[in-house]
Amino acid sequence: MKERETLGSRLGFILLSAGCAIGVGNVWRFPYITGQYGGGFFVLVYVLFLAILGIPIMTMEYAMGRATKRSILPAYRLLEPKGSHWHLMGYLSMAGNYVLLMYYSVVSAWIFYYAYLMMKGTFLGLDTAQVEAIYGGMMGSPRILVLVMLVVVVLTAVICSMGLKKGVESITKFMMMALLALMVILGIRSLLLPGAMEGISFYLKPNLANMEKDGIWNAVYAALNQSFFTLSIGMGGMEIFGSYIDKDKRLMGEAVTVTALDTFVAITAGLIIFPACFAYGIAPDAGPKLIFLTLPRVFSSMAGGVVWGSLFFIFLSFAALSTMIGVFENLQAFAIDLKGASRKAAGLVNGIIIAIGSIPCALGFNLWASFQPLRPGNTVMDMEDFFVSNICLPVGSFIITLFCTWKLGWGFDRFIEEANEGQGLSVARKFQWYFKYILPCIVGFLVVYGIVTYFR
């Protein structure tokens, strides 16, 4: 067996983990649903669920990775009792990682293309109809989507083939530090705009009218759902980075740090978007289209709009690419651990698989638009997202909670021994009942509720 690669620093580990978790959803989805579901109330409930749900499961993934120095499938094999079949979950996790990249590469292509258009000054002086025409032209063009998607996939594969320290760690560290710096700059700029405080009030002030409109339980479930999926737990996305670190630090503390960084990005994104929308009289409830239809008009109306718009889409490109790299690194580890492949060979093969597998998603918005799987109006991307978000992530997390707490699996004693090795915040043994019973019930509810409501 080849000697396991390791990360060069704790900072690299934290930024890699955060980079995998931080993505496009942090920028548009979190601010939008925060405004929709009661503002400050939603934020408080969201943070609460991160603490009681996301952090414990992330700690479990880190523990499995560090205990075995392997990716998710061989980790299950090494830790499971002889004759058991927990490792079968590893195959679903592998499938989820491949499918995730097959549509996230297309989402990243949208962002890269818009960054290019913004730097060219394409949106200056355009009205709503003209901006919508650019968006429609992009989505309706197989050539644009496939070409830019290939650029994203090749870039990701090359970075992950350069090595763990020289490629993945060093480049992700640079992108994440640049991303955080850009967010602070954009946030300050947005807060200084006229009328910015109206946007802050819409974003963070508890809105009882919205609460009554959507229902308090819908708001609670939305917060639960967002806190769960924002951290990319359940498919080995965090487990793989746990396999690259030493035993100096206790894992609960590391999970708290990464979660705090992810939350900072999500909340700061709202501080960028909503003040700008209110300053220029733009409706802030456009949902996913906020980035591609609304914000280009905001930046085109702003003094120095080309610069500020370019910085925003560069920051967003870094967020998308950091997630691509984090998930692709998981695919690299699968090939290296299971097949003994070299990093470059794994990068080449996985790059080809993702590039080819991403084409149906890109064509789902144009040539294959008539193919509507699962339910009317669905695209190929919707089908792939359902598989990842409603099956792989919640089911994977459910199995991990059972595996790390029940004696038929790895067991709570061995999990807590690994998690508490080193210095820092520890997992208290007195909370075994919560890890063993309450946590699986919450995640099990997510699995059932998410599938039932999707088809209702």
mmCIF file of N, CA, C and O in Angstrom, residues 312-404:
data_model
loop_
_atom_site.group_PDB
_atom_site.id
_atom_site.type_symbol
_atom_site.label_atom_id
_atom_site.label_comp_id
_atom_site.label_asym_id
_atom_site.label_seq_id
_atom_site.Cartn_x
_atom_site.Cartn_y
_atom_site.Cartn_z
ATOM 1 N N PHE A 312 -17.568 40.244 -7.798
ATOM 2 C CA PHE A 312 -18.594 39.349 -7.263
ATOM 3 C C PHE A 312 -18.577 38.002 -7.973
ATOM 4 O O PHE A 312 -18.611 36.942 -7.333
ATOM 5 N N PHE A 313 -18.522 38.005 -9.291
ATOM 6 C CA PHE A 313 -18.566 36.733 -10.014
ATOM 7 C C PHE A 313 -17.239 35.984 -9.946
ATOM 8 O O PHE A 313 -17.217 34.751 -10.064
ATOM 9 N N ILE A 314 -16.135 36.688 -9.729
ATOM 10 C CA ILE A 314 -14.873 35.995 -9.455
ATOM 11 C C ILE A 314 -14.955 35.285 -8.116
ATOM 12 O O ILE A 314 -14.555 34.124 -7.977
ATOM 13 N N PHE A 315 -15.484 35.988 -7.113
ATOM 14 C CA PHE A 315 -15.676 35.361 -5.798
ATOM 15 C C PHE A 315 -16.576 34.137 -5.916
ATOM 16 O O PHE A 315 -16.313 33.068 -5.345
ATOM 17 N N LEU A 316 -17.656 34.272 -6.681
ATOM 18 C CA LEU A 316 -18.580 33.156 -6.855
ATOM 19 C C LEU A 316 -17.914 32.007 -7.614
ATOM 20 O O LEU A 316 -18.164 30.826 -7.328
ATOM 21 N N SER A 317 -17.043 32.330 -8.573
ATOM 22 C CA SER A 317 -16.299 31.296 -9.305
ATOM 23 C C SER A 317 -15.372 30.531 -8.372
ATOM 24 O O SER A 317 -15.233 29.306 -8.482
ATOM 25 N N PHE A 318 -14.738 31.238 -7.445
ATOM 26 C CA PHE A 318 -13.884 30.576 -6.462
ATOM 27 C C PHE A 318 -14.700 29.631 -5.587
ATOM 28 O O PHE A 318 -14.256 28.515 -5.267
ATOM 29 N N ALA A 319 -15.901 30.075 -5.177
ATOM 30 C CA ALA A 319 -16.757 29.224 -4.354
ATOM 31 C C ALA A 319 -17.143 27.953 -5.103
ATOM 32 O O ALA A 319 -17.116 26.852 -4.555
ATOM 33 N N ALA A 320 -17.495 28.111 -6.385
ATOM 34 C CA ALA A 320 -17.886 26.950 -7.191
ATOM 35 C C ALA A 320 -16.703 26.016 -7.422
ATOM 36 O O ALA A 320 -16.820 24.791 -7.277
ATOM 37 N N LEU A 321 -15.542 26.581 -7.767
ATOM 38 C CA LEU A 321 -14.374 25.753 -8.070
ATOM 39 C C LEU A 321 -13.850 25.050 -6.827
ATOM 40 O O LEU A 321 -13.386 23.903 -6.911
ATOM 41 N N SER A 322 -13.931 25.698 -5.667
ATOM 42 C CA SER A 322 -13.464 25.044 -4.437
ATOM 43 C C SER A 322 -14.313 23.813 -4.120
ATOM 44 O O SER A 322 -13.794 22.791 -3.660
ATOM 45 N N THR A 323 -15.621 23.890 -4.393
ATOM 46 C CA THR A 323 -16.478 22.719 -4.206
ATOM 47 C C THR A 323 -16.142 21.639 -5.224
ATOM 48 O O THR A 323 -16.078 20.448 -4.883
ATOM 49 N N MET A 324 -15.927 22.024 -6.476
ATOM 50 C CA MET A 324 -15.536 21.064 -7.507
ATOM 51 C C MET A 324 -14.261 20.317 -7.095
ATOM 52 O O MET A 324 -14.181 19.088 -7.195
ATOM 53 N N ILE A 325 -13.275 21.055 -6.615
ATOM 54 C CA ILE A 325 -12.002 20.444 -6.217
ATOM 55 C C ILE A 325 -12.201 19.511 -5.028
ATOM 56 O O ILE A 325 -11.672 18.394 -4.995
ATOM 57 N N GLY A 326 -12.979 19.963 -4.034
ATOM 58 C CA GLY A 326 -13.196 19.149 -2.847
ATOM 59 C C GLY A 326 -13.873 17.826 -3.161
ATOM 60 O O GLY A 326 -13.463 16.772 -2.647
ATOM 61 N N VAL A 327 -14.896 17.860 -4.002
ATOM 62 C CA VAL A 327 -15.608 16.620 -4.348
ATOM 63 C C VAL A 327 -14.757 15.765 -5.289
ATOM 64 O O VAL A 327 -14.714 14.533 -5.156
ATOM 65 N N PHE A 328 -14.068 16.394 -6.239
ATOM 66 C CA PHE A 328 -13.220 15.642 -7.172
ATOM 67 C C PHE A 328 -12.091 14.932 -6.413
ATOM 68 O O PHE A 328 -11.695 13.819 -6.790
ATOM 69 N N GLU A 329 -11.594 15.550 -5.351
ATOM 70 C CA GLU A 329 -10.556 14.906 -4.544
ATOM 71 C C GLU A 329 -11.066 13.610 -3.938
ATOM 72 O O GLU A 329 -10.315 12.645 -3.764
ATOM 73 N N ASN A 330 -12.359 13.576 -3.635
ATOM 74 C CA ASN A 330 -12.950 12.328 -3.146
ATOM 75 C C ASN A 330 -12.872 11.238 -4.212
ATOM 76 O O ASN A 330 -12.563 10.071 -3.913
ATOM 77 N N LEU A 331 -13.149 11.603 -5.465
ATOM 78 C CA LEU A 331 -13.050 10.634 -6.558
ATOM 79 C C LEU A 331 -11.603 10.166 -6.726
ATOM 80 O O LEU A 331 -11.349 8.983 -7.011
ATOM 81 N N GLN A 332 -10.663 11.099 -6.579
ATOM 82 C CA GLN A 332 -9.252 10.728 -6.652
ATOM 83 C C GLN A 332 -8.918 9.673 -5.599
ATOM 84 O O GLN A 332 -8.233 8.681 -5.879
ATOM 85 N N ALA A 333 -9.389 9.907 -4.375
ATOM 86 C CA ALA A 333 -9.096 8.988 -3.276
ATOM 87 C C ALA A 333 -9.710 7.613 -3.516
ATOM 88 O O ALA A 333 -9.118 6.583 -3.178
ATOM 89 N N PHE A 334 -10.925 7.576 -4.110
ATOM 90 C CA PHE A 334 -11.542 6.287 -4.432
ATOM 91 C C PHE A 334 -10.613 5.475 -5.340
ATOM 92 O O PHE A 334 -10.352 4.296 -5.097
ATOM 93 N N ALA A 335 -10.137 6.107 -6.419
ATOM 94 C CA ALA A 335 -9.292 5.409 -7.392
ATOM 95 C C ALA A 335 -7.961 4.992 -6.785
ATOM 96 O O ALA A 335 -7.460 3.890 -7.040
ATOM 97 N N ILE A 336 -7.376 5.845 -5.964
ATOM 98 C CA ILE A 336 -6.075 5.547 -5.349
ATOM 99 C C ILE A 336 -6.215 4.442 -4.304
ATOM 100 O O ILE A 336 -5.411 3.500 -4.268
ATOM 101 N N ASP A 337 -7.238 4.532 -3.449
ATOM 102 C CA ASP A 337 -7.417 3.554 -2.376
ATOM 103 C C ASP A 337 -7.880 2.198 -2.877
ATOM 104 O O ASP A 337 -7.433 1.146 -2.394
ATOM 105 N N LEU A 338 -8.797 2.198 -3.843
ATOM 106 C CA LEU A 338 -9.413 0.944 -4.282
ATOM 107 C C LEU A 338 -8.652 0.269 -5.419
ATOM 108 O O LEU A 338 -8.641 -0.965 -5.515
ATOM 109 N N LYS A 339 -8.015 1.047 -6.281
ATOM 110 C CA LYS A 339 -7.354 0.487 -7.457
ATOM 111 C C LYS A 339 -5.841 0.690 -7.466
ATOM 112 O O LYS A 339 -5.161 0.174 -8.369
ATOM 113 N N GLY A 340 -5.321 1.432 -6.498
ATOM 114 C CA GLY A 340 -3.887 1.687 -6.483
ATOM 115 C C GLY A 340 -3.416 2.570 -7.618
ATOM 116 O O GLY A 340 -2.246 2.548 -8.002
ATOM 117 N N ALA A 341 -4.325 3.372 -8.171
ATOM 118 C CA ALA A 341 -3.990 4.224 -9.315
ATOM 119 C C ALA A 341 -3.091 5.373 -8.873
ATOM 120 O O ALA A 341 -3.104 5.796 -7.713
ATOM 121 N N SER A 342 -2.294 5.891 -9.794
ATOM 122 C CA SER A 342 -1.529 7.095 -9.518
ATOM 123 C C SER A 342 -2.478 8.285 -9.537
ATOM 124 O O SER A 342 -3.564 8.222 -10.126
ATOM 125 N N ARG A 343 -2.061 9.381 -8.935
ATOM 126 C CA ARG A 343 -2.916 10.568 -8.885
ATOM 127 C C ARG A 343 -3.201 11.113 -10.289
ATOM 128 O O ARG A 343 -4.323 11.525 -10.591
ATOM 129 N N LYS A 344 -2.206 11.107 -11.164
ATOM 130 C CA LYS A 344 -2.409 11.633 -12.515
ATOM 131 C C LYS A 344 -3.341 10.738 -13.324
ATOM 132 O O LYS A 344 -4.204 11.227 -14.053
ATOM 133 N N ALA A 345 -3.166 9.416 -13.194
ATOM 134 C CA ALA A 345 -4.050 8.499 -13.919
ATOM 135 C C ALA A 345 -5.482 8.624 -13.419
ATOM 136 O O ALA A 345 -6.432 8.635 -14.206
ATOM 137 N N ALA A 346 -5.633 8.759 -12.092
ATOM 138 C CA ALA A 346 -6.971 8.919 -11.514
ATOM 139 C C ALA A 346 -7.608 10.215 -11.997
ATOM 140 O O ALA A 346 -8.807 10.253 -12.316
ATOM 141 N N GLY A 347 -6.803 11.274 -12.078
ATOM 142 C CA GLY A 347 -7.328 12.550 -12.553
ATOM 143 C C GLY A 347 -7.785 12.488 -13.992
ATOM 144 O O GLY A 347 -8.826 13.049 -14.355
ATOM 145 N N LEU A 348 -7.018 11.789 -14.834
ATOM 146 C CA LEU A 348 -7.374 11.662 -16.250
ATOM 147 C C LEU A 348 -8.672 10.882 -16.413
ATOM 148 O O LEU A 348 -9.596 11.320 -17.111
ATOM 149 N N VAL A 349 -8.756 9.726 -15.765
ATOM 150 C CA VAL A 349 -9.940 8.871 -15.905
ATOM 151 C C VAL A 349 -11.174 9.555 -15.330
ATOM 152 O O VAL A 349 -12.241 9.607 -15.966
ATOM 153 N N ASN A 350 -11.042 10.106 -14.118
ATOM 154 C CA ASN A 350 -12.196 10.766 -13.505
ATOM 155 C C ASN A 350 -12.609 12.009 -14.272
ATOM 156 O O ASN A 350 -13.801 12.324 -14.375
ATOM 157 N N GLY A 351 -11.635 12.735 -14.818
ATOM 158 C CA GLY A 351 -11.957 13.908 -15.624
ATOM 159 C C GLY A 351 -12.778 13.538 -16.846
ATOM 160 O O GLY A 351 -13.749 14.228 -17.193
ATOM 161 N N ILE A 352 -12.397 12.444 -17.518
ATOM 162 C CA ILE A 352 -13.140 11.988 -18.698
ATOM 163 C C ILE A 352 -14.554 11.553 -18.309
ATOM 164 O O ILE A 352 -15.540 11.892 -18.988
ATOM 165 N N ILE A 353 -14.670 10.814 -17.187
ATOM 166 C CA ILE A 353 -15.987 10.345 -16.736
ATOM 167 C C ILE A 353 -16.904 11.527 -16.427
ATOM 168 O O ILE A 353 -18.076 11.563 -16.845
ATOM 169 N N ILE A 354 -16.389 12.517 -15.699
ATOM 170 C CA ILE A 354 -17.214 13.669 -15.322
ATOM 171 C C ILE A 354 -17.567 14.505 -16.553
ATOM 172 O O ILE A 354 -18.699 14.985 -16.689
ATOM 173 N N ALA A 355 -16.608 14.697 -17.445
ATOM 174 C CA ALA A 355 -16.867 15.504 -18.649
ATOM 175 C C ALA A 355 -17.986 14.888 -19.491
ATOM 176 O O ALA A 355 -18.927 15.575 -19.914
ATOM 177 N N ILE A 356 -17.878 13.586 -19.729
ATOM 178 C CA ILE A 356 -18.909 12.908 -20.528
ATOM 179 C C ILE A 356 -20.236 12.860 -19.770
ATOM 180 O O ILE A 356 -21.307 13.107 -20.338
ATOM 181 N N GLY A 357 -20.160 12.552 -18.473
ATOM 182 C CA GLY A 357 -21.382 12.448 -17.671
ATOM 183 C C GLY A 357 -22.096 13.761 -17.463
ATOM 184 O O GLY A 357 -23.294 13.774 -17.127
ATOM 185 N N SER A 358 -21.405 14.888 -17.658
ATOM 186 C CA SER A 358 -22.027 16.204 -17.470
ATOM 187 C C SER A 358 -22.791 16.671 -18.696
ATOM 188 O O SER A 358 -23.612 17.601 -18.603
ATOM 189 N N ILE A 359 -22.548 16.058 -19.837
ATOM 190 C CA ILE A 359 -23.189 16.502 -21.076
ATOM 191 C C ILE A 359 -24.716 16.391 -21.027
ATOM 192 O O ILE A 359 -25.416 17.329 -21.433
ATOM 193 N N PRO A 360 -25.300 15.274 -20.528
ATOM 194 C CA PRO A 360 -26.771 15.224 -20.455
ATOM 195 C C PRO A 360 -27.364 16.368 -19.638
ATOM 196 O O PRO A 360 -28.421 16.903 -20.000
ATOM 197 N N CYS A 361 -26.707 16.765 -18.556
ATOM 198 C CA CYS A 361 -27.210 17.871 -17.744
ATOM 199 C C CYS A 361 -27.193 19.166 -18.548
ATOM 200 O O CYS A 361 -28.166 19.932 -18.534
ATOM 201 N N ALA A 362 -26.096 19.422 -19.269
ATOM 202 C CA ALA A 362 -26.002 20.630 -20.088
ATOM 203 C C ALA A 362 -27.059 20.643 -21.192
ATOM 204 O O ALA A 362 -27.657 21.681 -21.490
ATOM 205 N N LEU A 363 -27.316 19.470 -21.790
ATOM 206 C CA LEU A 363 -28.313 19.390 -22.867
ATOM 207 C C LEU A 363 -29.742 19.426 -22.344
ATOM 208 O O LEU A 363 -30.677 19.660 -23.108
ATOM 209 N N GLY A 364 -29.916 19.188 -21.035
ATOM 210 C CA GLY A 364 -31.259 19.171 -20.456
ATOM 211 C C GLY A 364 -31.963 20.509 -20.491
ATOM 212 O O GLY A 364 -33.187 20.571 -20.302
ATOM 213 N N PHE A 365 -31.206 21.586 -20.755
ATOM 214 C CA PHE A 365 -31.809 22.916 -20.808
ATOM 215 C C PHE A 365 -32.084 23.373 -22.239
ATOM 216 O O PHE A 365 -32.597 24.468 -22.445
ATOM 217 N N ASN A 366 -31.745 22.529 -23.204
ATOM 218 C CA ASN A 366 -31.949 22.935 -24.594
ATOM 219 C C ASN A 366 -32.388 21.750 -25.450
ATOM 220 O O ASN A 366 -33.581 21.502 -25.587
ATOM 221 N N LEU A 367 -31.444 20.976 -25.984
ATOM 222 C CA LEU A 367 -31.793 19.896 -26.913
ATOM 223 C C LEU A 367 -32.647 18.815 -26.266
ATOM 224 O O LEU A 367 -33.486 18.200 -26.927
ATOM 225 N N TRP A 368 -32.438 18.563 -24.978
ATOM 226 C CA TRP A 368 -33.186 17.514 -24.287
ATOM 227 C C TRP A 368 -34.236 18.095 -23.337
ATOM 228 O O TRP A 368 -34.661 17.437 -22.395
ATOM 229 N N ALA A 369 -34.662 19.316 -23.586
ATOM 230 C CA ALA A 369 -35.603 19.981 -22.679
ATOM 231 C C ALA A 369 -36.944 19.246 -22.579
ATOM 232 O O ALA A 369 -37.650 19.348 -21.567
ATOM 233 N N SER A 370 -37.295 18.490 -23.591
ATOM 234 C CA SER A 370 -38.566 17.765 -23.562
ATOM 235 C C SER A 370 -38.518 16.559 -22.628
ATOM 236 O O SER A 370 -39.557 16.020 -22.243
ATOM 237 N N PHE A 371 -37.309 16.124 -22.270
ATOM 238 C CA PHE A 371 -37.164 15.009 -21.317
ATOM 239 C C PHE A 371 -37.327 15.565 -19.906
ATOM 240 O O PHE A 371 -36.485 16.304 -19.414
ATOM 241 N N GLN A 372 -38.441 15.221 -19.249
ATOM 242 C CA GLN A 372 -38.753 15.742 -17.921
ATOM 243 C C GLN A 372 -38.953 14.584 -16.943
ATOM 244 O O GLN A 372 -40.078 14.122 -16.723
ATOM 245 N N PRO A 373 -37.874 14.098 -16.347
ATOM 246 C CA PRO A 373 -37.951 12.936 -15.460
ATOM 247 C C PRO A 373 -38.562 13.275 -14.102
ATOM 248 O O PRO A 373 -38.643 14.441 -13.713
ATOM 249 N N LEU A 374 -38.986 12.263 -13.400
ATOM 250 C CA LEU A 374 -39.511 12.334 -12.036
ATOM 251 C C LEU A 374 -40.869 13.019 -11.946
ATOM 252 O O LEU A 374 -41.812 12.485 -11.395
ATOM 253 N N ARG A 375 -40.990 14.261 -12.472
ATOM 254 C CA ARG A 375 -42.271 14.973 -12.433
ATOM 255 C C ARG A 375 -42.244 16.049 -13.501
ATOM 256 O O ARG A 375 -41.175 16.464 -13.949
ATOM 257 N N PRO A 376 -43.418 16.541 -13.940
ATOM 258 C CA PRO A 376 -43.463 17.548 -15.007
ATOM 259 C C PRO A 376 -42.650 18.796 -14.650
ATOM 260 O O PRO A 376 -42.706 19.288 -13.529
ATOM 261 N N GLY A 377 -41.918 19.291 -15.630
ATOM 262 C CA GLY A 377 -41.115 20.485 -15.432
ATOM 263 C C GLY A 377 -39.700 20.215 -14.985
ATOM 264 O O GLY A 377 -38.864 21.122 -14.968
ATOM 265 N N ASN A 378 -39.406 18.968 -14.608
ATOM 266 C CA ASN A 378 -38.051 18.614 -14.181
ATOM 267 C C ASN A 378 -37.082 18.585 -15.354
ATOM 268 O O ASN A 378 -37.460 18.237 -16.479
ATOM 269 N N THR A 379 -35.826 18.913 -15.074
ATOM 270 C CA THR A 379 -34.754 18.751 -16.044
ATOM 271 C C THR A 379 -33.865 17.597 -15.597
ATOM 272 O O THR A 379 -34.068 17.015 -14.522
ATOM 273 N N VAL A 380 -32.874 17.279 -16.407
ATOM 274 C CA VAL A 380 -31.890 16.265 -16.014
ATOM 275 C C VAL A 380 -31.205 16.692 -14.721
ATOM 276 O O VAL A 380 -30.958 15.875 -13.826
ATOM 277 N N MET A 381 -30.896 17.993 -14.614
ATOM 278 C CA MET A 381 -30.267 18.497 -13.390
ATOM 279 C C MET A 381 -31.148 18.277 -12.170
ATOM 280 O O MET A 381 -30.663 17.889 -11.095
ATOM 281 N N ASP A 382 -32.438 18.501 -12.294
ATOM 282 C CA ASP A 382 -33.362 18.277 -11.179
ATOM 283 C C ASP A 382 -33.337 16.822 -10.728
ATOM 284 O O ASP A 382 -33.363 16.534 -9.525
ATOM 285 N N MET A 383 -33.297 15.905 -11.678
ATOM 286 C CA MET A 383 -33.246 14.485 -11.354
ATOM 287 C C MET A 383 -31.956 14.150 -10.613
ATOM 288 O O MET A 383 -31.963 13.430 -9.602
ATOM 289 N N GLU A 384 -30.834 14.675 -11.104
ATOM 290 C CA GLU A 384 -29.542 14.396 -10.470
ATOM 291 C C GLU A 384 -29.473 15.023 -9.082
ATOM 292 O O GLU A 384 -28.950 14.419 -8.140
ATOM 293 N N ASP A 385 -30.012 16.240 -8.950
ATOM 294 C CA ASP A 385 -30.010 16.901 -7.653
ATOM 295 C C ASP A 385 -30.887 16.151 -6.658
ATOM 296 O O ASP A 385 -30.554 16.051 -5.463
ATOM 297 N N PHE A 386 -32.014 15.615 -7.119
ATOM 298 C CA PHE A 386 -32.875 14.822 -6.238
ATOM 299 C C PHE A 386 -32.121 13.601 -5.719
ATOM 300 O O PHE A 386 -32.187 13.270 -4.531
ATOM 301 N N PHE A 387 -31.391 12.917 -6.600
ATOM 302 C CA PHE A 387 -30.647 11.728 -6.198
ATOM 303 C C PHE A 387 -29.615 12.067 -5.124
ATOM 304 O O PHE A 387 -29.470 11.332 -4.134
ATOM 305 N N VAL A 388 -28.918 13.180 -5.294
ATOM 306 C CA VAL A 388 -27.881 13.565 -4.340
ATOM 307 C C VAL A 388 -28.492 14.129 -3.058
ATOM 308 O O VAL A 388 -28.170 13.687 -1.949
ATOM 309 N N SER A 389 -29.398 15.121 -3.205
ATOM 310 C CA SER A 389 -29.899 15.876 -2.050
ATOM 311 C C SER A 389 -30.940 15.125 -1.240
ATOM 312 O O SER A 389 -31.006 15.286 -0.016
ATOM 313 N N ASN A 390 -31.770 14.313 -1.895
ATOM 314 C CA ASN A 390 -32.856 13.630 -1.194
ATOM 315 C C ASN A 390 -32.556 12.169 -0.896
ATOM 316 O O ASN A 390 -33.266 11.550 -0.095
ATOM 317 N N ILE A 391 -31.530 11.608 -1.538
ATOM 318 C CA ILE A 391 -31.185 10.205 -1.299
ATOM 319 C C ILE A 391 -29.794 10.080 -0.668
ATOM 320 O O ILE A 391 -29.662 9.660 0.490
ATOM 321 N N CYS A 392 -28.765 10.447 -1.408
ATOM 322 C CA CYS A 392 -27.391 10.154 -0.979
ATOM 323 C C CYS A 392 -26.997 10.865 0.310
ATOM 324 O O CYS A 392 -26.476 10.236 1.239
ATOM 325 N N LEU A 393 -27.208 12.184 0.380
ATOM 326 C CA LEU A 393 -26.773 12.927 1.561
ATOM 327 C C LEU A 393 -27.529 12.527 2.826
ATOM 328 O O LEU A 393 -26.898 12.176 3.837
ATOM 329 N N PRO A 394 -28.873 12.536 2.833
ATOM 330 C CA PRO A 394 -29.569 12.172 4.071
ATOM 331 C C PRO A 394 -29.452 10.697 4.430
ATOM 332 O O PRO A 394 -29.259 10.354 5.600
ATOM 333 N N VAL A 395 -29.550 9.802 3.445
ATOM 334 C CA VAL A 395 -29.407 8.372 3.746
ATOM 335 C C VAL A 395 -27.988 8.079 4.220
ATOM 336 O O VAL A 395 -27.777 7.318 5.175
ATOM 337 N N GLY A 396 -27.007 8.689 3.565
ATOM 338 C CA GLY A 396 -25.624 8.500 3.982
ATOM 339 C C GLY A 396 -25.389 8.967 5.401
ATOM 340 O O GLY A 396 -24.710 8.296 6.195
ATOM 341 N N SER A 397 -25.966 10.119 5.759
ATOM 342 C CA SER A 397 -25.817 10.637 7.120
ATOM 343 C C SER A 397 -26.530 9.746 8.131
ATOM 344 O O SER A 397 -26.036 9.529 9.246
ATOM 345 N N PHE A 398 -27.683 9.232 7.744
ATOM 346 C CA PHE A 398 -28.423 8.325 8.630
ATOM 347 C C PHE A 398 -27.593 7.077 8.930
ATOM 348 O O PHE A 398 -27.474 6.658 10.097
ATOM 349 N N ILE A 399 -26.995 6.487 7.906
ATOM 350 C CA ILE A 399 -26.176 5.286 8.096
ATOM 351 C C ILE A 399 -24.939 5.602 8.937
ATOM 352 O O ILE A 399 -24.541 4.816 9.812
ATOM 353 N N ILE A 400 -24.309 6.762 8.699
ATOM 354 C CA ILE A 400 -23.120 7.140 9.468
ATOM 355 C C ILE A 400 -23.446 7.284 10.950
ATOM 356 O O ILE A 400 -22.674 6.839 11.813
ATOM 357 N N THR A 401 -24.602 7.896 11.276
ATOM 358 C CA THR A 401 -24.961 8.052 12.690
ATOM 359 C C THR A 401 -25.174 6.694 13.365
ATOM 360 O O THR A 401 -24.775 6.506 14.524
ATOM 361 N N LEU A 402 -25.777 5.756 12.660
ATOM 362 C CA LEU A 402 -25.956 4.411 13.226
ATOM 363 C C LEU A 402 -24.614 3.694 13.349
ATOM 364 O O LEU A 402 -24.316 3.068 14.370
ATOM 365 N N PHE A 403 -23.804 3.793 12.300
ATOM 366 C CA PHE A 403 -22.530 3.084 12.262
ATOM 367 C C PHE A 403 -21.598 3.540 13.386
ATOM 368 O O PHE A 403 -20.901 2.719 13.988
ATOM 369 N N CYS A 404 -21.590 4.825 13.672
ATOM 370 C CA CYS A 404 -20.660 5.376 14.659
ATOM 371 C C CYS A 404 -21.184 5.310 16.091
ATOM 372 O O CYS A 404 -20.448 5.683 17.018
#
